[in-house]
PDB file of C-alpha atoms in Angstrom:
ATOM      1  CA  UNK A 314       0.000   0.000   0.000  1.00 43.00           C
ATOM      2  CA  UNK A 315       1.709   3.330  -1.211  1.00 40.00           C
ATOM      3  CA  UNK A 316       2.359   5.873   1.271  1.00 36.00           C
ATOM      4  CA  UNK A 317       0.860   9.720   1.007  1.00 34.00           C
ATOM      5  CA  UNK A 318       4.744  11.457   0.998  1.00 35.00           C
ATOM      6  CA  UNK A 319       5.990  13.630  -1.626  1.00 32.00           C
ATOM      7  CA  UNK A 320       5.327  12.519  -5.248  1.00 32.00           C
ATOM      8  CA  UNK A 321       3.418   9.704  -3.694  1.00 33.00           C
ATOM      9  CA  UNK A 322      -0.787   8.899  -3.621  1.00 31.00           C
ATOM     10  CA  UNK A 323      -2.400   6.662  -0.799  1.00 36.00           C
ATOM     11  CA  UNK A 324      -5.133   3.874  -1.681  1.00 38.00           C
ATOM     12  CA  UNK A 325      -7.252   2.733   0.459  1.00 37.00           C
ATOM     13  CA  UNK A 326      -6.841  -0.912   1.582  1.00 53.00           C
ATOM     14  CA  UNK A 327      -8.382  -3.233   4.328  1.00 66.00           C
ATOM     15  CA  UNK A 328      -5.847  -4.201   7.077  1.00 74.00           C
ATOM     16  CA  UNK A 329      -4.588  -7.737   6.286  1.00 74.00           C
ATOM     17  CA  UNK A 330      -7.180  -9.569   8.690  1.00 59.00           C
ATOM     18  CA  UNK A 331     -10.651  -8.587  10.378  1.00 45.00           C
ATOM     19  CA  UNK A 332      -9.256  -7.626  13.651  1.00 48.00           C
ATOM     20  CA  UNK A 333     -11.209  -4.793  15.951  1.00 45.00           C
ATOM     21  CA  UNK A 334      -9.651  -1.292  15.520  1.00 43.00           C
ATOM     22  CA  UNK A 335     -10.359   1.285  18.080  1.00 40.00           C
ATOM     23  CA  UNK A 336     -11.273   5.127  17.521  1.00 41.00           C
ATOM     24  CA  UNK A 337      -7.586   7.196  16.736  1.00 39.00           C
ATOM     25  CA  UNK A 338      -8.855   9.478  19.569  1.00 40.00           C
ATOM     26  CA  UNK A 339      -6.191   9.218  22.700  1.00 41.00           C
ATOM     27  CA  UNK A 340      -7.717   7.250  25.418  1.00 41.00           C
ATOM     28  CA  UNK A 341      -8.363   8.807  28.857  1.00 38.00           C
ATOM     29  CA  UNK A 342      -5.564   7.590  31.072  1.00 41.00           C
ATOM     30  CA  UNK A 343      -5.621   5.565  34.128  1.00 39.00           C
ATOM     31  CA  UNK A 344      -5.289   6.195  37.547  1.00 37.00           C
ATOM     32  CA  UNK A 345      -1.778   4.845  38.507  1.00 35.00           C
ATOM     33  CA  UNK A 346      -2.052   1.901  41.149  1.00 36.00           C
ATOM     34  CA  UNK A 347      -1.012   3.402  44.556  1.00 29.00           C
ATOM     35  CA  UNK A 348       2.116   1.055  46.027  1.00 32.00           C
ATOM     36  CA  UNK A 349       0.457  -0.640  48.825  1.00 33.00           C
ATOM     37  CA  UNK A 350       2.258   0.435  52.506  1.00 29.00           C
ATOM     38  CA  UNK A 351       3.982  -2.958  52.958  1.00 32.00           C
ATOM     39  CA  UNK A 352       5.893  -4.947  49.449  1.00 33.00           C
ATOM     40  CA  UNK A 353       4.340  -8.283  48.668  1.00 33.00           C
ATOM     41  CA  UNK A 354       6.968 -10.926  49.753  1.00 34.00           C
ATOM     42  CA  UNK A 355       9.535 -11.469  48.054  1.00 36.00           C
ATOM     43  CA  UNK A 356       9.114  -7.924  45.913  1.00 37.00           C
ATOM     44  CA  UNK A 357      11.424  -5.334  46.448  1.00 40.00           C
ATOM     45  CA  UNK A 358       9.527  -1.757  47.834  1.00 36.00           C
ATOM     46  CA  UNK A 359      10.825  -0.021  44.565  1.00 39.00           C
ATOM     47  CA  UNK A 360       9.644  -2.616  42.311  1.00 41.00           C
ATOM     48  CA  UNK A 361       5.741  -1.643  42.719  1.00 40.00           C
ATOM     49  CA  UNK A 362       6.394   1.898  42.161  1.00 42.00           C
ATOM     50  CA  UNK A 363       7.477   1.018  38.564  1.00 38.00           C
ATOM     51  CA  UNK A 364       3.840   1.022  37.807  1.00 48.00           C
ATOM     52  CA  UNK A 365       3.621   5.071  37.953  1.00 43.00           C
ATOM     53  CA  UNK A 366       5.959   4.696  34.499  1.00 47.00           C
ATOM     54  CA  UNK A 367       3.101   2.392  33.902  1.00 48.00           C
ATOM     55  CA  UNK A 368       1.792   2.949  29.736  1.00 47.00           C
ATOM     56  CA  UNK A 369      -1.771   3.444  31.429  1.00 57.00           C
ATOM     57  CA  UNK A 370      -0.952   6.673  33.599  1.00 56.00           C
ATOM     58  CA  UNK A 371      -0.380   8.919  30.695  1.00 67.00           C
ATOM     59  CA  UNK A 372      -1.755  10.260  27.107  1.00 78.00           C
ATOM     60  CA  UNK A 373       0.222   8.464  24.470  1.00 88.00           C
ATOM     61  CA  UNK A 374       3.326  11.310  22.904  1.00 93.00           C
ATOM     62  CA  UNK A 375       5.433  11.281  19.660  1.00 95.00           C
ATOM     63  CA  UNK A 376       8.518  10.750  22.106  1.00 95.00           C
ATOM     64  CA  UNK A 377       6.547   7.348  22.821  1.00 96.00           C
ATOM     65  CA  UNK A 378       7.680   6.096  19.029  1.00 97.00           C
ATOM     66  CA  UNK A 379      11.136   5.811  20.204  1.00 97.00           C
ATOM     67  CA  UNK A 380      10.027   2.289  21.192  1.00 97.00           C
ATOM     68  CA  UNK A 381       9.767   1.578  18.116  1.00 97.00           C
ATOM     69  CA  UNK A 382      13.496   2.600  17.295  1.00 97.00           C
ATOM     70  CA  UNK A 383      14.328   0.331  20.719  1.00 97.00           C
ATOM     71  CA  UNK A 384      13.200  -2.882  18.240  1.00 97.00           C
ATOM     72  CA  UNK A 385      14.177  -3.380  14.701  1.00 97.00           C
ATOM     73  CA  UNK A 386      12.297  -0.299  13.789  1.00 97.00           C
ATOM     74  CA  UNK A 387      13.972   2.512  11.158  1.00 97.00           C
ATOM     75  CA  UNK A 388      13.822   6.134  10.654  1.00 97.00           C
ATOM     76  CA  UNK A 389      14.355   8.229   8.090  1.00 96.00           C
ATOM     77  CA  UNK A 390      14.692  11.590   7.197  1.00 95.00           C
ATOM     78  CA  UNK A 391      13.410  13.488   3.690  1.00 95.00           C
ATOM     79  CA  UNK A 392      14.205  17.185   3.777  1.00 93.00           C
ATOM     80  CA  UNK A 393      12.437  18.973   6.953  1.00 96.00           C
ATOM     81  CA  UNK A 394      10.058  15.732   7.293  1.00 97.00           C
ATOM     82  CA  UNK A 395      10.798  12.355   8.537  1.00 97.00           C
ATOM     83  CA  UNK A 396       9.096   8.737   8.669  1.00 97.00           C
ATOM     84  CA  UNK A 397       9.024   5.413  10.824  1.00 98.00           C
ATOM     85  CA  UNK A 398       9.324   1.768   9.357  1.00 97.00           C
ATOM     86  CA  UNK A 399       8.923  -1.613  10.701  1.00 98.00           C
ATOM     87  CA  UNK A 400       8.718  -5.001   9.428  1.00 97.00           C
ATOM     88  CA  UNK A 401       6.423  -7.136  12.001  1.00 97.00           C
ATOM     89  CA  UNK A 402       6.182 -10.858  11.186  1.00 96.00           C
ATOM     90  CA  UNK A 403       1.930 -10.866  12.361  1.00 97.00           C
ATOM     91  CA  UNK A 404      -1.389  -9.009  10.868  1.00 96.00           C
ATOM     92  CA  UNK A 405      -2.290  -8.207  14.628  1.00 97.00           C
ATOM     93  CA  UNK A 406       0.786  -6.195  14.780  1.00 98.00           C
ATOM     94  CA  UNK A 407      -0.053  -3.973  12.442  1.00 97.00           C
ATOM     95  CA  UNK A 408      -3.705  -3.123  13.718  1.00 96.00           C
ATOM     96  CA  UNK A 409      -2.178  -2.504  16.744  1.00 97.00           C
ATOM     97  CA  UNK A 410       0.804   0.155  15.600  1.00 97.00           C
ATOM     98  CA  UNK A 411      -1.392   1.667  13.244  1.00 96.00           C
ATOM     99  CA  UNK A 412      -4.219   2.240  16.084  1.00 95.00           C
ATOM    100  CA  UNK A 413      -0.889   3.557  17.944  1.00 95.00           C
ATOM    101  CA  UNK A 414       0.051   5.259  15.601  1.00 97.00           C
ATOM    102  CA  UNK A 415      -3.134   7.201  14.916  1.00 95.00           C
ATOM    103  CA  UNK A 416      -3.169   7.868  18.311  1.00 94.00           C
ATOM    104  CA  UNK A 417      -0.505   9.666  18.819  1.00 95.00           C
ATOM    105  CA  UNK A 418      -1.425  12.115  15.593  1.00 94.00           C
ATOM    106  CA  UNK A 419       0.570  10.166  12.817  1.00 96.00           C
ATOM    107  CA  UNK A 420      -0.773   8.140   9.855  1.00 94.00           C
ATOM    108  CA  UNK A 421       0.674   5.277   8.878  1.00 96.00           C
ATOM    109  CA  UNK A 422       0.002   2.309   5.993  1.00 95.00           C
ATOM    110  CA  UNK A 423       1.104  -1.328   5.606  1.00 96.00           C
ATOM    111  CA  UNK A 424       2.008  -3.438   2.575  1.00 96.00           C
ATOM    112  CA  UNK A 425       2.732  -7.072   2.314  1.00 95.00           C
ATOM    113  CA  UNK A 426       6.873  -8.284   2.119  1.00 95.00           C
ATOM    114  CA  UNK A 427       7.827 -10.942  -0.350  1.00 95.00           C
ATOM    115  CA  UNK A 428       8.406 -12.678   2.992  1.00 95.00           C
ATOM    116  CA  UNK A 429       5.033 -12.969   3.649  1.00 94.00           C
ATOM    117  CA  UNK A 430       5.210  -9.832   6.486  1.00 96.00           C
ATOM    118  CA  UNK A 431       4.070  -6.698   6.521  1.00 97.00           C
ATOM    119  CA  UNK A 432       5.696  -2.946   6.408  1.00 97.00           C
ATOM    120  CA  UNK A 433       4.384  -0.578   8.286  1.00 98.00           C
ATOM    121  CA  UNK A 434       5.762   2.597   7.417  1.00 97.00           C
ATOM    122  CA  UNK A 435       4.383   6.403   8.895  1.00 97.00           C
ATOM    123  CA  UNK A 436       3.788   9.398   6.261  1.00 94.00           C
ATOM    124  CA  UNK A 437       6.585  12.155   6.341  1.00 96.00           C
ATOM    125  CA  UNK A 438       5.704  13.913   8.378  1.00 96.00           C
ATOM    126  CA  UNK A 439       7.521  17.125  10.713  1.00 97.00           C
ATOM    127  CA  UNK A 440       6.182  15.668  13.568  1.00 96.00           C
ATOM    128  CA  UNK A 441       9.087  13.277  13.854  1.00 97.00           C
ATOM    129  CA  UNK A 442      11.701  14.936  13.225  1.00 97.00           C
ATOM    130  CA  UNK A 443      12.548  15.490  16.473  1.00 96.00           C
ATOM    131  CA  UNK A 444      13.046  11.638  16.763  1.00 96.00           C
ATOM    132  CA  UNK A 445      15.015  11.403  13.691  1.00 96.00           C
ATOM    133  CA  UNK A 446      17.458  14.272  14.642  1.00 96.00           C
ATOM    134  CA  UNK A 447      17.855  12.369  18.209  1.00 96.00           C
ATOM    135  CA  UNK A 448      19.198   9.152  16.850  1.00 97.00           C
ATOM    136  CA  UNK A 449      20.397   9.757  13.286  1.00 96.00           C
ATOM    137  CA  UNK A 450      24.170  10.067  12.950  1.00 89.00           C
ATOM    138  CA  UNK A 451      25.038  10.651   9.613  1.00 82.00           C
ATOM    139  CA  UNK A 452      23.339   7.574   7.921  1.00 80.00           C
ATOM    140  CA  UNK A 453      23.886   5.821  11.673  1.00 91.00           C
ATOM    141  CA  UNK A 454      20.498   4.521  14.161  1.00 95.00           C
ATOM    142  CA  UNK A 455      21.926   4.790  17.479  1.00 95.00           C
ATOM    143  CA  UNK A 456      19.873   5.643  20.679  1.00 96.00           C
ATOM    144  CA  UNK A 457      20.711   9.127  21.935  1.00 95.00           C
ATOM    145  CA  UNK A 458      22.411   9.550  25.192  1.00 90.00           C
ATOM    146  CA  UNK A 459      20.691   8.822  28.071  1.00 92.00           C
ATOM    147  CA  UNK A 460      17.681   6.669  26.907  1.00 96.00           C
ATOM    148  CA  UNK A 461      15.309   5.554  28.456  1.00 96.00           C
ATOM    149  CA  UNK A 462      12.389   2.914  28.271  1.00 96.00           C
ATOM    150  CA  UNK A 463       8.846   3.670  30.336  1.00 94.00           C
ATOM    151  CA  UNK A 464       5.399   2.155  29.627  1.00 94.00           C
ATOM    152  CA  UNK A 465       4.394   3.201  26.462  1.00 95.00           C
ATOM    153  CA  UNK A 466       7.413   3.073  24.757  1.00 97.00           C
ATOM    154  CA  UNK A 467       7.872  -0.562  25.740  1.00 97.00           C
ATOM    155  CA  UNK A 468       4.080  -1.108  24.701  1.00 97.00           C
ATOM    156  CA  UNK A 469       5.180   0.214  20.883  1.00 97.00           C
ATOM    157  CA  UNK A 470       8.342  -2.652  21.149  1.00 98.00           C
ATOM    158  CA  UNK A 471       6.654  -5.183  22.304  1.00 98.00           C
ATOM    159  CA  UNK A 472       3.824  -4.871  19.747  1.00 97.00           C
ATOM    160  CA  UNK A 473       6.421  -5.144  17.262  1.00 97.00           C
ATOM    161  CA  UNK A 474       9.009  -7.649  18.224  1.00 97.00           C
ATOM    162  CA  UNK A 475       8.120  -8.894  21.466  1.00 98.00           C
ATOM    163  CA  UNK A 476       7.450 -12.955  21.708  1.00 97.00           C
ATOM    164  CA  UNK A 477       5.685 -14.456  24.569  1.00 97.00           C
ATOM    165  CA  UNK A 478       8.221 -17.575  24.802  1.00 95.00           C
ATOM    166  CA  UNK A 479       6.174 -18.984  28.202  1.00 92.00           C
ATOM    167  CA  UNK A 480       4.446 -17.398  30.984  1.00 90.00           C
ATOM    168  CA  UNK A 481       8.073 -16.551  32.476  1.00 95.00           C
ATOM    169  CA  UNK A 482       9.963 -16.187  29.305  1.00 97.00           C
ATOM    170  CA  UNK A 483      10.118 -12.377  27.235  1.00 98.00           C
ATOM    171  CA  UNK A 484      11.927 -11.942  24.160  1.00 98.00           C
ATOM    172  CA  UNK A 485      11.904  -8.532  22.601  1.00 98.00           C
ATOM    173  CA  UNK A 486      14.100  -8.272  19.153  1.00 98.00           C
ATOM    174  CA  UNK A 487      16.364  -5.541  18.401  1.00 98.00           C
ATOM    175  CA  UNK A 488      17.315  -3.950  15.379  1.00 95.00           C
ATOM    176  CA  UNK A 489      20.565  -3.186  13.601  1.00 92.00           C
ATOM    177  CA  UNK A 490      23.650  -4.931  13.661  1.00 93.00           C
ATOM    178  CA  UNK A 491      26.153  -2.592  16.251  1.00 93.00           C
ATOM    179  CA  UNK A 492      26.169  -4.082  19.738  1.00 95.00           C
ATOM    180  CA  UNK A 493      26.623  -0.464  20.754  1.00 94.00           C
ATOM    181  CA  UNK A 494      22.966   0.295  20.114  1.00 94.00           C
ATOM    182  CA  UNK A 495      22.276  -2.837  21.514  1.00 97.00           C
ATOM    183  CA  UNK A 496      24.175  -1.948  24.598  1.00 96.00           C
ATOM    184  CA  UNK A 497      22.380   1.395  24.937  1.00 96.00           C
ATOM    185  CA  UNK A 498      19.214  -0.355  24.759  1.00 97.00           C
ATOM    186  CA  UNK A 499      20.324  -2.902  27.404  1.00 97.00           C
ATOM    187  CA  UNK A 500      21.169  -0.627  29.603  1.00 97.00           C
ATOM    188  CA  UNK A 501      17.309   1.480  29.609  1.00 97.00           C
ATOM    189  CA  UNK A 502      15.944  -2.135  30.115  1.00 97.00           C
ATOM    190  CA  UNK A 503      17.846  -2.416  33.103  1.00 97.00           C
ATOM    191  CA  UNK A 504      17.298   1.167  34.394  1.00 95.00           C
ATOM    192  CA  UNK A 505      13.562  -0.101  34.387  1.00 95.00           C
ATOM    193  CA  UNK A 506      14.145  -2.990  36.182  1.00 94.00           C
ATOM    194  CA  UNK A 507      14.026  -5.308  32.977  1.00 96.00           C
ATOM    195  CA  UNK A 508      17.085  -6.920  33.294  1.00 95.00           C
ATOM    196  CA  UNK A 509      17.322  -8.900  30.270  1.00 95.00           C
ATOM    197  CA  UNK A 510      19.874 -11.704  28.624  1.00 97.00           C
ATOM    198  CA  UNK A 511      21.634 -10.790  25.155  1.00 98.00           C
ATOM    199  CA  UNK A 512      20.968 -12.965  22.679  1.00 97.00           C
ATOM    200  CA  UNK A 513      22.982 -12.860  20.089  1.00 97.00           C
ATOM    201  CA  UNK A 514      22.457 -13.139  16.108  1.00 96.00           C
ATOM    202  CA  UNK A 515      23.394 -16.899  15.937  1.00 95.00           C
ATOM    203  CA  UNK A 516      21.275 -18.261  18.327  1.00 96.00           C
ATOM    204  CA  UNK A 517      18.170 -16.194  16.831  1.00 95.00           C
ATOM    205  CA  UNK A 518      18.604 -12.389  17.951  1.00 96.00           C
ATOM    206  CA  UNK A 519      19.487  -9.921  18.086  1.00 97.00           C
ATOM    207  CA  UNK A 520      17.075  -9.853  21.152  1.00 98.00           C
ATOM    208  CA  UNK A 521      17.188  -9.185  25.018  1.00 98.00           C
ATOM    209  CA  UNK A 522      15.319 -11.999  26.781  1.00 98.00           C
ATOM    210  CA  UNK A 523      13.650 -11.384  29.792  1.00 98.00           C
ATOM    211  CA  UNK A 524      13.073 -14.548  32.079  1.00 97.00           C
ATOM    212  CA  UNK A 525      11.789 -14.934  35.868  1.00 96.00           C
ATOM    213  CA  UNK A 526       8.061 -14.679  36.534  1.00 95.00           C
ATOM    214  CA  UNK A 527       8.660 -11.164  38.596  1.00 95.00           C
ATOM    215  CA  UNK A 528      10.335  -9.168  35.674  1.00 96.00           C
ATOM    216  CA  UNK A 529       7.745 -10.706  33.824  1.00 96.00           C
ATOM    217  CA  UNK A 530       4.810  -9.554  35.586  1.00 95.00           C
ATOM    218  CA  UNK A 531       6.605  -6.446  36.527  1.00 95.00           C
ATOM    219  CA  UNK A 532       6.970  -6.171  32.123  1.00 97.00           C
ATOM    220  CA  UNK A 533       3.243  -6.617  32.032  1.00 95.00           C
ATOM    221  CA  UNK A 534       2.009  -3.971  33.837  1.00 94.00           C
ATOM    222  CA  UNK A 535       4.282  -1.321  32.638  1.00 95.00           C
ATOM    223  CA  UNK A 536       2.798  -2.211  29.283  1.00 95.00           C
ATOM    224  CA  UNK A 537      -0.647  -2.075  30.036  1.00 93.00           C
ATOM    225  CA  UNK A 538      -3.442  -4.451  28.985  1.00 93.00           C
ATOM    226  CA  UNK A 539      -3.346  -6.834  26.280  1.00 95.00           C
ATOM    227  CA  UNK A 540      -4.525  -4.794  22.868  1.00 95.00           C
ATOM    228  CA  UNK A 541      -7.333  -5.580  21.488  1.00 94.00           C
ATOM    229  CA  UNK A 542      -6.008  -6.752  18.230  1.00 95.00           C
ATOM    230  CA  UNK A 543      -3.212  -8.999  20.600  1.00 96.00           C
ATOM    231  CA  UNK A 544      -4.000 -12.765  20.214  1.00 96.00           C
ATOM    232  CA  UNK A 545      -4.164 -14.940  23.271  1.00 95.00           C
ATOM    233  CA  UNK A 546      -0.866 -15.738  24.447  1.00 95.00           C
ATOM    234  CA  UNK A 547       0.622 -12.835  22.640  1.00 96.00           C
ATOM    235  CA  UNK A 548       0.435  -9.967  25.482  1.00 97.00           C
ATOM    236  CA  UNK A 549       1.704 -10.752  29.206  1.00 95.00           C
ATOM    237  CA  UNK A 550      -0.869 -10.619  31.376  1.00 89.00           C
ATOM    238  CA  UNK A 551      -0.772  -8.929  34.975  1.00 83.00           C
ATOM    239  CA  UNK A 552      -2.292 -11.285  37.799  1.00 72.00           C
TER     240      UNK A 552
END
């Protein structure tokens, strides 16, 4: 499906599968849970209050897309405009970044990969420039200095890249080939209490994979409820 950028014209096209699509308007935010006085067992104090970076206690942001830049997702620049791209390997990922997307003010199109995937891909637009200038350098993707991962943006990379391996098993794919940007990216996981496992391009990464049923539950509620494009045993679930 073409994109509306310069020189270009936009078709209209069904998503690849009947999946429910909410309304593009921002949804009212949640309340953020209140840490309870006294830390379930076993649960550090400082672990609950991760929930206030929660992707439920805010209205979604541009700055949120840099989740998709965390995973194998691209941007680029075309004179004082810029665009996203992603390849996601599932039709419910794409209802789900486009509703995202939308969201958050951008538009944004598919079109099926001779690999049987889909690219989704954002118009130019100026409203991401600001992202592009942050982690273009030159014709390099790197994270800028001092990134960080909260709710929403780990919502946007888990929609696209994130595999539900088991109930205590997380693996979220990376993009790129420099370990430095992998490193970067590694290193916001763990500033959010996501430590996560390398794993490297020979053994079926690039990916961080996040294991133990805490981080896991702890991943699940910064990210919010399932979508509701998200297949059963796609989404972690908070108990």
């Amino acid at each position: 499906m073409p994109l509306s950028g310069p020189g270009e014209t936009s078709a209209a096209q069904p998503l690849p599968v009947s999946f429910p699509v909410p309304a593009a308007a921002p949804p009212t935010p949640r309340r953020a849970r209140v840490p309870a006085a006294e830390p379930d067992q076993g649960t550090p104090a400082g672990d609950r209050q991760l929930v206030f970076f929660g992707a439920e206690t805010a209205e979604p942001s541009v700055a949120d897309l840099a989740g998709l830049l965390a995973g194998p997702g691209e941007v680029h620049r075309m004179g004082g405009t810029a665009r996203l791209s992603v390849v996601v390997g599932a039709a419910w990922r794409v209802h789900v970044l486009v509703t995202e997307l939308a969201q958050r003010g951008v538009r944004a199109a598919w079109t099926p990969t001779e690999d049987r995937r889909y690219a989704v891909r954002t118009a130019y637009t100026r409203a991401i420039v600001p992202l592009a200038a942050a982690w273009l350098r030159g014709g390099t993707q790197q994270p800028p200095a001092g990134f960080q991962l909260d709710g929403r943006r780990l919502r946007l990379w888990l929609a696209t890249a994130g595999v539900i391996d088991s109930p205590d098993t997380v693996v979220l794919h990376l993009g790129g080939l420099d370990p430095g940007r992998w490193a970067v990216v590694g290193a916001a996981l763990v500033a959010a209490g996501l430590v996560g496992e390398l794993v490297e391009p020979a053994a079926g990464g690039p990916a961080y994979r996040i294991t133990g049923r805490r981080r896991v539950l702890r991943l699940a509620e910064l990210v919010g409820e399932p979508p509701p494009a998200a297949p059963p045993g796609a989404w972690p679930v908070r108990d």
